[in-house]
């Protein structure tokens, strides 16, 4: 199989990791992808449908390796008629230090981990992600769960998508999954959003179980590959 694609720069990631990074953009109108196009990049990412075995094989021929497999879910959110809703525990600027520490502890294994990135970079990346979410950059909001002592025990970040949909950016916390999914649905109801999307790694069995128990339905599987 010949892959028709271009490589588009990932400017934010290139700056953050100090690694010249791009991502494959597949298009039938693009020229065939060649090794020569790829060698000028320090890191090239590709995301494909897990069922697309022909494209998977062709990318591996070009030197790509599978880094992570993920499953995507969507949860239908019931939108009740009018009425007042409960206020949600939205993270504020003063919560950022605690959230960064929690994120750096929770997200130590990801596609931004070793051997592709230096040790500790995964936690640093997701620490920055949650900080950006609190400030409304990329994700729109960060909601909090608390333990019995009043300390932050988990968080979920969300962003609005076109078509009356939303997506979970990050969701993490020890024993707080059910609470965080309920908060995410509460935010969707406040925003009149009918569908909540969330993805997780194949290997993250607790998250897979949580999303199914919350009523989410699997809608897709994908591979991330790096070169």
mmCIF file of C-alpha atoms in Angstrom:
data_model
loop_
_atom_site.group_PDB
_atom_site.id
_atom_site.type_symbol
_atom_site.label_atom_id
_atom_site.label_comp_id
_atom_site.label_asym_id
_atom_site.label_seq_id
_atom_site.Cartn_x
_atom_site.Cartn_y
_atom_site.Cartn_z
ATOM 1 C CA UNK A 1 0.000 0.000 0.000
ATOM 2 C CA UNK A 2 1.234 3.486 -0.899
ATOM 3 C CA UNK A 3 0.450 6.109 1.742
ATOM 4 C CA UNK A 4 -0.616 9.486 0.414
ATOM 5 C CA UNK A 5 0.017 12.011 3.163
ATOM 6 C CA UNK A 6 1.842 15.130 4.283
ATOM 7 C CA UNK A 7 3.623 15.908 7.557
ATOM 8 C CA UNK A 8 2.218 18.851 9.481
ATOM 9 C CA UNK A 9 4.207 20.534 12.272
ATOM 10 C CA UNK A 10 3.243 20.108 15.919
ATOM 11 C CA UNK A 11 4.480 23.493 17.024
ATOM 12 C CA UNK A 12 3.365 23.412 20.666
ATOM 13 C CA UNK A 13 4.782 19.928 21.283
ATOM 14 C CA UNK A 14 8.006 20.809 19.443
ATOM 15 C CA UNK A 15 8.535 23.768 21.767
ATOM 16 C CA UNK A 16 7.454 21.959 24.935
ATOM 17 C CA UNK A 17 9.646 18.877 24.455
ATOM 18 C CA UNK A 18 12.355 20.595 22.401
ATOM 19 C CA UNK A 19 11.890 17.851 19.799
ATOM 20 C CA UNK A 20 11.153 18.805 16.181
ATOM 21 C CA UNK A 21 7.792 17.034 15.842
ATOM 22 C CA UNK A 22 5.177 16.557 13.149
ATOM 23 C CA UNK A 23 2.043 14.520 12.561
ATOM 24 C CA UNK A 24 0.878 12.634 9.481
ATOM 25 C CA UNK A 25 -2.106 14.117 7.637
ATOM 26 C CA UNK A 26 -3.585 11.493 5.324
ATOM 27 C CA UNK A 27 -5.075 12.722 2.044
ATOM 28 C CA UNK A 28 -5.739 10.983 -1.268
ATOM 29 C CA UNK A 29 -4.687 14.193 -3.027
ATOM 30 C CA UNK A 30 -1.257 14.278 -1.327
ATOM 31 C CA UNK A 31 1.924 12.865 -2.829
ATOM 32 C CA UNK A 32 3.155 9.434 -1.701
ATOM 33 C CA UNK A 33 4.882 9.582 1.681
ATOM 34 C CA UNK A 34 8.602 8.753 1.536
ATOM 35 C CA UNK A 35 11.375 8.112 4.022
ATOM 36 C CA UNK A 36 13.141 11.205 2.671
ATOM 37 C CA UNK A 37 10.210 13.385 3.810
ATOM 38 C CA UNK A 38 10.400 11.902 7.292
ATOM 39 C CA UNK A 39 14.108 12.121 8.003
ATOM 40 C CA UNK A 40 14.057 15.894 8.559
ATOM 41 C CA UNK A 41 11.824 15.399 11.606
ATOM 42 C CA UNK A 42 13.050 14.209 14.997
ATOM 43 C CA UNK A 43 9.630 12.723 15.784
ATOM 44 C CA UNK A 44 6.695 12.006 13.479
ATOM 45 C CA UNK A 45 3.355 10.807 14.857
ATOM 46 C CA UNK A 46 0.525 9.007 13.090
ATOM 47 C CA UNK A 47 -2.911 7.965 14.309
ATOM 48 C CA UNK A 48 -4.895 5.355 12.393
ATOM 49 C CA UNK A 49 -7.993 3.241 12.846
ATOM 50 C CA UNK A 50 -6.968 -0.021 14.513
ATOM 51 C CA UNK A 51 -8.818 -1.971 11.821
ATOM 52 C CA UNK A 52 -6.752 -0.393 9.029
ATOM 53 C CA UNK A 53 -4.163 -3.166 8.882
ATOM 54 C CA UNK A 54 -2.964 -2.230 5.390
ATOM 55 C CA UNK A 55 -2.065 1.292 6.485
ATOM 56 C CA UNK A 56 -0.506 -0.074 9.673
ATOM 57 C CA UNK A 57 1.773 -2.355 7.664
ATOM 58 C CA UNK A 58 2.705 0.439 5.244
ATOM 59 C CA UNK A 59 3.628 2.791 8.090
ATOM 60 C CA UNK A 60 5.753 0.115 9.718
ATOM 61 C CA UNK A 61 7.585 -0.303 6.403
ATOM 62 C CA UNK A 62 8.424 3.428 6.634
ATOM 63 C CA UNK A 63 9.918 2.910 10.094
ATOM 64 C CA UNK A 64 6.933 3.680 12.343
ATOM 65 C CA UNK A 65 6.341 1.714 15.539
ATOM 66 C CA UNK A 66 3.112 1.232 17.480
ATOM 67 C CA UNK A 67 3.317 3.240 20.692
ATOM 68 C CA UNK A 68 -0.206 3.063 22.081
ATOM 69 C CA UNK A 69 -3.641 1.622 21.341
ATOM 70 C CA UNK A 70 -6.743 3.458 22.485
ATOM 71 C CA UNK A 71 -10.493 3.010 22.598
ATOM 72 C CA UNK A 72 -12.937 5.869 22.108
ATOM 73 C CA UNK A 73 -16.306 6.015 23.895
ATOM 74 C CA UNK A 74 -19.334 8.257 23.694
ATOM 75 C CA UNK A 75 -21.866 8.766 26.463
ATOM 76 C CA UNK A 76 -25.344 10.144 25.716
ATOM 77 C CA UNK A 77 -26.194 12.849 28.243
ATOM 78 C CA UNK A 78 -29.831 13.282 29.249
ATOM 79 C CA UNK A 79 -30.787 16.940 28.999
ATOM 80 C CA UNK A 80 -33.553 17.630 31.519
ATOM 81 C CA UNK A 81 -35.970 20.503 30.917
ATOM 82 C CA UNK A 82 -35.117 23.865 32.598
ATOM 83 C CA UNK A 83 -34.580 24.365 36.294
ATOM 84 C CA UNK A 84 -31.643 25.296 38.476
ATOM 85 C CA UNK A 85 -28.616 23.007 38.514
ATOM 86 C CA UNK A 86 -26.158 22.446 41.329
ATOM 87 C CA UNK A 87 -22.972 24.551 41.210
ATOM 88 C CA UNK A 88 -19.953 22.557 40.050
ATOM 89 C CA UNK A 89 -16.528 22.451 41.781
ATOM 90 C CA UNK A 90 -14.531 24.330 39.139
ATOM 91 C CA UNK A 91 -10.758 24.538 39.605
ATOM 92 C CA UNK A 92 -9.287 28.010 40.049
ATOM 93 C CA UNK A 93 -5.834 29.532 39.760
ATOM 94 C CA UNK A 94 -4.923 28.723 43.377
ATOM 95 C CA UNK A 95 -5.576 25.002 42.704
ATOM 96 C CA UNK A 96 -2.928 24.751 39.981
ATOM 97 C CA UNK A 97 0.071 23.685 42.144
ATOM 98 C CA UNK A 98 -1.876 20.800 43.723
ATOM 99 C CA UNK A 99 -3.320 19.778 40.349
ATOM 100 C CA UNK A 100 0.075 19.783 38.669
ATOM 101 C CA UNK A 101 1.510 17.589 41.423
ATOM 102 C CA UNK A 102 -1.434 15.176 41.142
ATOM 103 C CA UNK A 103 -1.209 15.008 37.333
ATOM 104 C CA UNK A 104 2.537 14.396 37.435
ATOM 105 C CA UNK A 105 1.877 11.489 39.817
ATOM 106 C CA UNK A 106 -1.054 9.960 37.931
ATOM 107 C CA UNK A 107 0.087 10.227 34.314
ATOM 108 C CA UNK A 108 3.544 8.696 34.410
ATOM 109 C CA UNK A 109 2.839 6.174 31.621
ATOM 110 C CA UNK A 110 1.593 7.468 28.295
ATOM 111 C CA UNK A 111 2.628 7.873 24.674
ATOM 112 C CA UNK A 112 4.801 10.753 25.896
ATOM 113 C CA UNK A 113 6.894 8.409 28.009
ATOM 114 C CA UNK A 114 10.140 6.493 27.511
ATOM 115 C CA UNK A 115 11.777 5.500 25.217
ATOM 116 C CA UNK A 116 10.348 8.223 22.985
ATOM 117 C CA UNK A 117 10.666 10.999 25.541
ATOM 118 C CA UNK A 118 12.904 11.539 28.545
ATOM 119 C CA UNK A 119 11.892 10.133 31.954
ATOM 120 C CA UNK A 120 9.444 12.445 33.700
ATOM 121 C CA UNK A 121 8.264 14.145 30.510
ATOM 122 C CA UNK A 122 4.867 12.412 30.542
ATOM 123 C CA UNK A 123 4.038 13.782 33.986
ATOM 124 C CA UNK A 124 5.347 17.233 33.074
ATOM 125 C CA UNK A 125 3.237 17.265 29.901
ATOM 126 C CA UNK A 126 0.010 16.383 31.707
ATOM 127 C CA UNK A 127 0.825 18.766 34.535
ATOM 128 C CA UNK A 128 0.949 21.529 31.942
ATOM 129 C CA UNK A 129 -2.260 20.225 30.354
ATOM 130 C CA UNK A 130 -4.246 20.510 33.583
ATOM 131 C CA UNK A 131 -2.803 23.968 34.273
ATOM 132 C CA UNK A 132 -3.886 25.081 30.798
ATOM 133 C CA UNK A 133 -7.372 23.649 31.410
ATOM 134 C CA UNK A 134 -7.775 25.687 34.601
ATOM 135 C CA UNK A 135 -6.910 28.779 32.562
ATOM 136 C CA UNK A 136 -9.284 27.813 29.747
ATOM 137 C CA UNK A 137 -6.558 27.103 27.203
ATOM 138 C CA UNK A 138 -7.418 24.189 24.854
ATOM 139 C CA UNK A 139 -9.791 22.563 27.354
ATOM 140 C CA UNK A 140 -12.575 24.792 28.650
ATOM 141 C CA UNK A 141 -12.866 23.772 32.298
ATOM 142 C CA UNK A 142 -11.364 21.608 35.037
ATOM 143 C CA UNK A 143 -13.689 20.080 37.655
ATOM 144 C CA UNK A 144 -12.550 18.736 41.018
ATOM 145 C CA UNK A 145 -13.243 15.804 43.306
ATOM 146 C CA UNK A 146 -12.285 15.963 47.005
ATOM 147 C CA UNK A 147 -11.452 13.372 49.645
ATOM 148 C CA UNK A 148 -12.932 13.182 53.129
ATOM 149 C CA UNK A 149 -10.374 15.694 54.428
ATOM 150 C CA UNK A 150 -11.196 18.290 51.798
ATOM 151 C CA UNK A 151 -8.076 17.759 49.694
ATOM 152 C CA UNK A 152 -8.254 17.399 45.912
ATOM 153 C CA UNK A 153 -8.431 13.689 45.070
ATOM 154 C CA UNK A 154 -9.107 13.896 41.329
ATOM 155 C CA UNK A 155 -9.970 16.092 38.391
ATOM 156 C CA UNK A 156 -11.547 15.998 34.954
ATOM 157 C CA UNK A 157 -10.946 18.482 32.135
ATOM 158 C CA UNK A 158 -13.493 19.075 29.375
ATOM 159 C CA UNK A 159 -13.767 20.946 26.114
ATOM 160 C CA UNK A 160 -16.700 21.715 23.884
ATOM 161 C CA UNK A 161 -16.741 20.207 20.387
ATOM 162 C CA UNK A 162 -18.809 21.161 17.342
ATOM 163 C CA UNK A 163 -22.222 19.568 16.988
ATOM 164 C CA UNK A 164 -23.411 19.827 20.586
ATOM 165 C CA UNK A 165 -20.684 17.464 21.820
ATOM 166 C CA UNK A 166 -17.854 17.590 24.374
ATOM 167 C CA UNK A 167 -14.694 15.595 25.073
ATOM 168 C CA UNK A 168 -12.917 14.629 28.266
ATOM 169 C CA UNK A 169 -9.309 15.763 28.020
ATOM 170 C CA UNK A 170 -7.890 14.300 31.236
ATOM 171 C CA UNK A 171 -9.593 12.303 33.956
ATOM 172 C CA UNK A 172 -7.620 11.091 36.936
ATOM 173 C CA UNK A 173 -7.933 10.388 40.616
ATOM 174 C CA UNK A 174 -7.646 7.551 43.077
ATOM 175 C CA UNK A 175 -11.085 6.003 43.520
ATOM 176 C CA UNK A 176 -12.765 9.110 42.103
ATOM 177 C CA UNK A 177 -13.759 7.841 38.651
ATOM 178 C CA UNK A 178 -17.510 7.613 39.316
ATOM 179 C CA UNK A 179 -17.600 11.079 40.895
ATOM 180 C CA UNK A 180 -15.610 12.620 38.056
ATOM 181 C CA UNK A 181 -17.823 11.092 35.366
ATOM 182 C CA UNK A 182 -20.894 12.405 37.199
ATOM 183 C CA UNK A 183 -19.318 15.873 37.332
ATOM 184 C CA UNK A 184 -18.502 15.731 33.627
ATOM 185 C CA UNK A 185 -22.116 14.854 32.822
ATOM 186 C CA UNK A 186 -23.317 17.636 35.113
ATOM 187 C CA UNK A 187 -21.220 20.154 33.194
ATOM 188 C CA UNK A 188 -22.594 18.828 29.909
ATOM 189 C CA UNK A 189 -26.136 19.303 31.181
ATOM 190 C CA UNK A 190 -25.385 22.869 32.220
ATOM 191 C CA UNK A 191 -23.909 23.541 28.781
ATOM 192 C CA UNK A 192 -26.793 21.735 26.974
ATOM 193 C CA UNK A 193 -24.340 19.231 25.491
ATOM 194 C CA UNK A 194 -25.873 15.912 24.453
ATOM 195 C CA UNK A 195 -22.804 13.720 23.846
ATOM 196 C CA UNK A 196 -19.666 13.231 25.938
ATOM 197 C CA UNK A 197 -16.615 11.605 24.291
ATOM 198 C CA UNK A 198 -13.707 10.040 26.148
ATOM 199 C CA UNK A 199 -10.755 7.870 25.110
ATOM 200 C CA UNK A 200 -8.379 5.685 27.069
ATOM 201 C CA UNK A 201 -5.574 3.192 26.513
ATOM 202 C CA UNK A 202 -6.410 -0.447 25.816
ATOM 203 C CA UNK A 203 -4.313 -1.400 28.824
ATOM 204 C CA UNK A 204 -6.128 0.874 31.273
ATOM 205 C CA UNK A 205 -8.683 -1.670 32.454
ATOM 206 C CA UNK A 206 -10.014 0.398 35.409
ATOM 207 C CA UNK A 207 -10.828 3.296 33.045
ATOM 208 C CA UNK A 208 -12.415 0.959 30.476
ATOM 209 C CA UNK A 209 -14.634 -0.533 33.185
ATOM 210 C CA UNK A 210 -15.542 2.890 34.561
ATOM 211 C CA UNK A 211 -16.674 4.257 31.218
ATOM 212 C CA UNK A 212 -18.784 1.177 30.511
ATOM 213 C CA UNK A 213 -20.345 1.327 33.991
ATOM 214 C CA UNK A 214 -21.117 5.006 33.404
ATOM 215 C CA UNK A 215 -23.138 4.045 30.331
ATOM 216 C CA UNK A 216 -20.622 4.975 27.631
ATOM 217 C CA UNK A 217 -20.547 2.990 24.398
ATOM 218 C CA UNK A 218 -17.343 2.130 22.484
ATOM 219 C CA UNK A 219 -17.322 3.825 19.077
ATOM 220 C CA UNK A 220 -13.781 3.362 17.780
ATOM 221 C CA UNK A 221 -10.289 1.999 18.282
ATOM 222 C CA UNK A 222 -7.022 3.486 17.090
ATOM 223 C CA UNK A 223 -3.256 3.067 17.099
ATOM 224 C CA UNK A 224 -0.717 5.823 17.715
ATOM 225 C CA UNK A 225 2.565 5.237 15.900
ATOM 226 C CA UNK A 226 5.868 7.134 16.111
ATOM 227 C CA UNK A 227 8.915 7.319 13.933
#
